[in-house]
XYZ file of C-alpha atoms in Angstrom:
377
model
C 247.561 8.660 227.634
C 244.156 10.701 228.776
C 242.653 12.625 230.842
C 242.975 9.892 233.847
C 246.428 9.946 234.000
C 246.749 13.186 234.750
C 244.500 13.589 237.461
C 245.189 10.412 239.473
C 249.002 9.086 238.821
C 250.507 12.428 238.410
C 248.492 14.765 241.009
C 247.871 12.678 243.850
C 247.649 14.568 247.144
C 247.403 18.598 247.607
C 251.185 20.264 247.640
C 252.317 23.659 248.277
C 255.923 24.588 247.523
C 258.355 27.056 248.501
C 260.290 27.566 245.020
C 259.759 28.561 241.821
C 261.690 28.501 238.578
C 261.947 29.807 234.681
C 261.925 30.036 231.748
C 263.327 28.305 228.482
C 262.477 27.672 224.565
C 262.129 24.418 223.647
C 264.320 24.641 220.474
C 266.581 21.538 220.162
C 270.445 22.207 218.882
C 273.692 22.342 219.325
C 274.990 24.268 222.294
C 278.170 25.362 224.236
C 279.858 22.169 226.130
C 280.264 23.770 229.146
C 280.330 20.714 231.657
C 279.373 16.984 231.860
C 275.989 17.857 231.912
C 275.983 19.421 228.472
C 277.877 16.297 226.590
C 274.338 16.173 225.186
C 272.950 19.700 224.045
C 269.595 20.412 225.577
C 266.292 23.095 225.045
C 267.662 26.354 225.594
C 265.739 29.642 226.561
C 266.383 31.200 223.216
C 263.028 33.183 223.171
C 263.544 34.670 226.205
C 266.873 35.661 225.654
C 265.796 37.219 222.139
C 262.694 38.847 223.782
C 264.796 39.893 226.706
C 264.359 43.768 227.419
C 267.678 45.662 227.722
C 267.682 46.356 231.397
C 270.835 46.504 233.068
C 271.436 43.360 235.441
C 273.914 42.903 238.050
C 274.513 38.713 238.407
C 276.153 38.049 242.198
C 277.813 34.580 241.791
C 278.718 32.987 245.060
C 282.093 31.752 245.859
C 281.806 30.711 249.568
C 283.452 27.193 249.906
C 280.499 25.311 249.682
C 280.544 26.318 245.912
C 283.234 23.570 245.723
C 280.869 20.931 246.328
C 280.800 18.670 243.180
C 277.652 18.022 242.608
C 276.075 20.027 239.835
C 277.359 17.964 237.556
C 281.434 18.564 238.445
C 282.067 21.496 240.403
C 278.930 24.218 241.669
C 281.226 26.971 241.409
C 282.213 25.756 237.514
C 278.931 25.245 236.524
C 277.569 28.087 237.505
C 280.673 30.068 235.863
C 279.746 28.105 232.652
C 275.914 29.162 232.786
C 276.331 32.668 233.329
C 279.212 32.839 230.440
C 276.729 30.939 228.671
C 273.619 33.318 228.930
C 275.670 36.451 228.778
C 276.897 35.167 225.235
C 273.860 34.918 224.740
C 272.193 38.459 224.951
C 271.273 40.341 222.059
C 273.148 43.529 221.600
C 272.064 46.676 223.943
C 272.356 44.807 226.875
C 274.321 46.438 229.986
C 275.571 43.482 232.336
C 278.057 43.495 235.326
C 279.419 40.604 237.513
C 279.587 40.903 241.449
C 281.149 37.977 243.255
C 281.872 37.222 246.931
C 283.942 34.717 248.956
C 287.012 34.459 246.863
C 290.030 36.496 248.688
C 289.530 34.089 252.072
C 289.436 30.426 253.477
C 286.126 29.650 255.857
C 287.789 29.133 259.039
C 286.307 31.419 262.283
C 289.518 33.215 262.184
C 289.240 34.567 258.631
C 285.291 35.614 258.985
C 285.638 39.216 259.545
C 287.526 39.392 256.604
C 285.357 37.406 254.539
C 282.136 38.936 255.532
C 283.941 42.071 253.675
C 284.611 40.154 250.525
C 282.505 40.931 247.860
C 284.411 41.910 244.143
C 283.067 43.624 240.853
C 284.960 41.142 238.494
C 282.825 43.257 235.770
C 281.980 46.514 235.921
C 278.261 47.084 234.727
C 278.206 47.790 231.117
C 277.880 46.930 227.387
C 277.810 43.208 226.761
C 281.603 41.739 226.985
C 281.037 37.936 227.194
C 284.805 37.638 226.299
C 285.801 40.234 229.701
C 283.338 38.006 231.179
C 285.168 34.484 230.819
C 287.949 35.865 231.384
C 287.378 37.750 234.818
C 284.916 34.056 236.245
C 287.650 31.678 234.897
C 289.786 31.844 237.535
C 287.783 32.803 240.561
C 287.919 29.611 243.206
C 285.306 28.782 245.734
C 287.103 29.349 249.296
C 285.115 31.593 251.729
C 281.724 33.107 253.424
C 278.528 34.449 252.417
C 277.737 38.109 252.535
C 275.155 38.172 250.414
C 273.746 41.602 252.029
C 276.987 43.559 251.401
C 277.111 41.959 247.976
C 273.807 43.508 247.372
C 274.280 46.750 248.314
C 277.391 46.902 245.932
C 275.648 45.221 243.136
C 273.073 48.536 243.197
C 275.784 50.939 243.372
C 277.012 49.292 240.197
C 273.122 50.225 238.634
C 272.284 53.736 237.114
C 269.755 55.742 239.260
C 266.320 55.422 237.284
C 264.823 53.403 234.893
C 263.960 48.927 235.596
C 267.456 47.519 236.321
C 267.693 44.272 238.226
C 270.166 42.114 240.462
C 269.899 38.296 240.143
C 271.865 36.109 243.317
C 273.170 32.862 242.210
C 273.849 30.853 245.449
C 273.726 27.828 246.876
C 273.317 28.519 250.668
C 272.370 31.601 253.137
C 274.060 34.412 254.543
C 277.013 33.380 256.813
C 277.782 37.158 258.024
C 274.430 39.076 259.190
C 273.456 35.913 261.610
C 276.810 36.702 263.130
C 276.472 40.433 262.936
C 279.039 40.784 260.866
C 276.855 42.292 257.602
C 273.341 43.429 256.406
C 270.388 41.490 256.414
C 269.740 40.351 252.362
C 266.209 40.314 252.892
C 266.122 43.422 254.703
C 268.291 45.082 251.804
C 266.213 43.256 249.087
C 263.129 44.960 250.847
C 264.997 48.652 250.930
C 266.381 48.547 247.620
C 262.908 47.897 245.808
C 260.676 49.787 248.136
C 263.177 52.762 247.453
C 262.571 52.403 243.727
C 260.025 50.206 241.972
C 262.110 49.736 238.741
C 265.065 47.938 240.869
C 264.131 44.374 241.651
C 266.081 41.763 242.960
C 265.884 37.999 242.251
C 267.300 34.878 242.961
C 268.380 31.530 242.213
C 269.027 28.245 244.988
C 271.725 26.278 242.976
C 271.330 23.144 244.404
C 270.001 24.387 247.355
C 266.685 22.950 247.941
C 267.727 20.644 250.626
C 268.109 23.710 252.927
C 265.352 24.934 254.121
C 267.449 28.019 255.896
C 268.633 28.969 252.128
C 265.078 28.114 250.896
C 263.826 30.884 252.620
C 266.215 33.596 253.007
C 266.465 33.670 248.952
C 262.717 33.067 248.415
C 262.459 36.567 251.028
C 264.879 37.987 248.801
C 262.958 38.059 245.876
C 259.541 38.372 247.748
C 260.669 41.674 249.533
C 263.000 42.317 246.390
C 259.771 42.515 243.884
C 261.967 39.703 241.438
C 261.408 35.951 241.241
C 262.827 33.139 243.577
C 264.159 29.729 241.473
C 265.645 26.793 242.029
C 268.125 24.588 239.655
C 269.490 21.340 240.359
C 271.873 21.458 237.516
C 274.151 23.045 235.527
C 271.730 22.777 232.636
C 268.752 23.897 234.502
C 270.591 27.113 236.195
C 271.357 28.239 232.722
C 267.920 28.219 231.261
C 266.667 29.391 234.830
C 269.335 32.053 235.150
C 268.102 33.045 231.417
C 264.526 33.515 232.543
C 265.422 35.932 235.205
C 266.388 37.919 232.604
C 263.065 38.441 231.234
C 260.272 38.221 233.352
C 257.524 38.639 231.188
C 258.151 35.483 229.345
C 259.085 33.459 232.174
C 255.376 34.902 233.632
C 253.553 32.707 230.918
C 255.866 29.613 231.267
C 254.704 26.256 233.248
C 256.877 26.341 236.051
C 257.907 23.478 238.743
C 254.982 25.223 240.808
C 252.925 27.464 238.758
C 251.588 28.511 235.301
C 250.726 32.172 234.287
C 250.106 33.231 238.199
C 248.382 29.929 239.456
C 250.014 28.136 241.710
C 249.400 24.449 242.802
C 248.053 24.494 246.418
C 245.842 27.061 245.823
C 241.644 26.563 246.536
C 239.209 27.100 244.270
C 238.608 31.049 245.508
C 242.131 31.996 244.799
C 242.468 30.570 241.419
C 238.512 32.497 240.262
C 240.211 35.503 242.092
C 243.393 35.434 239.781
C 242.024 34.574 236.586
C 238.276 35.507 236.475
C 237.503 33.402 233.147
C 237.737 30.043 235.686
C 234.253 29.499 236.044
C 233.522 30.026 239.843
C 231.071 27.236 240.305
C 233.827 24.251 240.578
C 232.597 21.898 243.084
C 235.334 21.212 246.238
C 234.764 17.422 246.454
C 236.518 15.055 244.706
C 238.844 15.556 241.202
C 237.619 18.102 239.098
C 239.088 18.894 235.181
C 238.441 22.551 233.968
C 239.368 23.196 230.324
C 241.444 26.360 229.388
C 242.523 27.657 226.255
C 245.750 25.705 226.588
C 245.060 22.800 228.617
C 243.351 21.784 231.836
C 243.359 22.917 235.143
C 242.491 19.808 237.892
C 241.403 20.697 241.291
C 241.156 17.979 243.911
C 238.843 18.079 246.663
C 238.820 22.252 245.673
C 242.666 22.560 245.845
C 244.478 23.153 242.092
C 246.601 20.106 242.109
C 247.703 19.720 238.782
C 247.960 21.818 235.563
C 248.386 20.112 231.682
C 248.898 22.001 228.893
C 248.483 20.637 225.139
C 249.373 23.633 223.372
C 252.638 24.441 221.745
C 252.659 27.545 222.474
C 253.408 26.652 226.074
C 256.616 25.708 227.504
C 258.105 24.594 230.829
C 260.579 27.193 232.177
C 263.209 25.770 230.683
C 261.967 25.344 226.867
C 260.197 21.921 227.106
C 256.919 21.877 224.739
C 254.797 19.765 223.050
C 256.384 18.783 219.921
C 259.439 18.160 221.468
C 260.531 14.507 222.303
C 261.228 12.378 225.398
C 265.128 12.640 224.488
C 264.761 16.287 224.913
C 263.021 16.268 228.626
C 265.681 13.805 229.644
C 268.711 16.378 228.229
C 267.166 18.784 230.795
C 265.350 16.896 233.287
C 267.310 13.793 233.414
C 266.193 10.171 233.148
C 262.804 9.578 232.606
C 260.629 7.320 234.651
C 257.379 5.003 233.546
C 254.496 6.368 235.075
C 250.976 4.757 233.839
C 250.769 5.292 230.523
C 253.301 7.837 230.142
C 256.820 8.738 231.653
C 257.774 11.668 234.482
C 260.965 13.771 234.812
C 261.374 15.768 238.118
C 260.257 19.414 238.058
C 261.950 20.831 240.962
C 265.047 18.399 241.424
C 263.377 17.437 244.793
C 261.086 14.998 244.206
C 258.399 16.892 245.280
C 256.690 18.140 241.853
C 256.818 16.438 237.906
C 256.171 16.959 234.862
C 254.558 13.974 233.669
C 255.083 13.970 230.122
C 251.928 12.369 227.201
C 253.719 10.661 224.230
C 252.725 9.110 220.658
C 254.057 6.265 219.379
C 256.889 7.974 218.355
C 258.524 9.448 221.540
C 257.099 12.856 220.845
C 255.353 15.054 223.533
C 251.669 15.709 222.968
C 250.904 16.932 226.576
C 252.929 18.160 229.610
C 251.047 18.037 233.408
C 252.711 19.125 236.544
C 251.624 17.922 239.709
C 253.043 16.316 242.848
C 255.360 13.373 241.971
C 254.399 9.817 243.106
């Protein structure tokens, strides 16, 4: 497949997105079953977990009753008890890790939301990596009540030592159900606290499956805005995992090729904003019509001015969830699901959404030779 591929069938139109995601290595293997979308093992993030600093991280898993939903494959509430047993077995020793949760101890209805707007639980205290204490405390949690996703913040810092980078990552699938009744915190506004208090304490956050709702959308992508952390979206039990795993170090997910971004460009952005973040795109691209401009590990395609579309051809690049050239179609569809024929090459879906793709270059043999993101369609 060339070059006109890749600016035409895969980029078409100019798209700015809310969400974001991370990162993964694309090393093929065995790995955990951990639900019906693992019968099949897939890429897994194992450079970033190797490379992952030792910072202590509070996880807040949500319980509410929409975390019964079964949709992620099986249950959301399973799945995302499965990826975050899977990454913390997955940390290198020196790690410090501790489990929040909220919206176990109560059912939904209108009589029960004082109460639940209260329940938030440290299933693990922070500390030295115990993946065993960890499967054991998640395994029989239930999804049954609200969302206070501002209290749960303000005890996941309490859990953190005083100085030094520490982080809090929010796995949810929906918004606050407590501070729109006035029954709890803002979580933006306590995102925005914690970090402005302290630099070193960020806060990020992860939509599980929540990208239809453009209420959640927001209040987690404020989160991590205000919270100085990152803002991603998984559609999957597979894809939370890897994501969840690139929350955990930032640095590598920074130079992954994300569902809306590589290394700090973002698609949507003119021609001005991409020279003003990386100075070594030449500054004299013209704003009509579809334009290629070569970097060191791909191509950068701007349409009508606008960066619609980003290709890389190196190996030394991966998607944020381990997908790289080298690797083959089978291993895009373990993460991305099926694969669809797309001019001379196939797409998966970036985002879950439908609104970005990777469309994916292939040799006669099934095996990826270059990766493009751009708007699907």
């Amino acid at each position: 497949m060339g070059r006109r591929f890749r600016r035409h069938a895969a980029v078409a139109g100019t798209i700015v997105v809310l969400v974001a995601a991370c990162s993964g290595s694309g090393e093929a293997g065995p790995g955990p079953s951990t639900g019906p979308d693992r019968e099949v093992s897939a890429p897994m993030p194992v450079s970033a977990l190797e490379e992952a600093p030792p910072v202590p991280t509070v996880i807040v898993i949500d319980a509410s009753g929409s975390m019964a939903t079964e949709d992620a494959p099986g249950q959301r509430l399973q799945a995302a008890k499965d990826a975050v047993g899977e990454v913390v077995a997955g940390l290198p020793a020196g790690h410090e890790v501790g489990i929040v949760v909220y919206g176990t101890s109560t059912g939904g209805t209108p009589q029960e939301q004082v109460a639940g707007c209260q329940d938030v639980t440290v299933a693990v205290p922070l500390g030295p990596l115990r993946p065993r204490a960890v499967a054991d405390q998640l395994g029989p949690l239930g999804p049954s009540g609200y969302t206070p996703i501002g209290l749960s913040l303000q005890v996941a810092s309490a859990q953190l030592p005083g100085d030094g980078p520490r982080s809090i990552v929010v796995v949810s699938d929906g918004s606050d159900t407590c501070a729109s009744a006035g029954l709890g915190p803002d979580p933006c506004d306590i995102a925005g606290a914690l970090h402005r208090a302290d630099a070193d304490l960020t806060v990020s956050t992860i939509g599980f499956r929540s990208a239809a709702d453009p209420e959640a959308a927001e209040q987690l992508g404020c989160m991590a805005r205000e919270g100085g952390g990152q803002h991603l979206d998984a559609a999957s039990g597979t894809l939370l995992s890897t994501r969840l795993s690139a929350t955990l170090n930032a640095g590598w997910s920074g130079q992954a090729l994300t569902p809306t971004s590589y290394r700090g460009l973002s698609l949507g952005m003119t021609i001005a904003e991409v020279t003003a973040a990386d100075p070594d795109v030449s500054a004299t691209i013209r704003s009509r019509g579809v334009v290629d401009v070569e970097i060191p590990t791909g191509t950068l395609t701007f349409t009508d001015g606008v960066l619609s579309a980003v290709t890389v051809d190196s190996p030394d690049v991966r998607t944020i969830d381990g997908l790289a050239v080298g690797d083959t179609r089978t291993d895009a569809e373990r993460l991305y699901g099926s694969a669809t024929t797309s001019g001379d090459g196939v797409t998966v879906a970036a985002d879950g959404t439908g609104t970005t793709c990777f469309a994916l270059e292939l040799d006669g043999a099934d095996t990826i030779t270059a990766i493009t993101l751009g708007a699907c369609g």
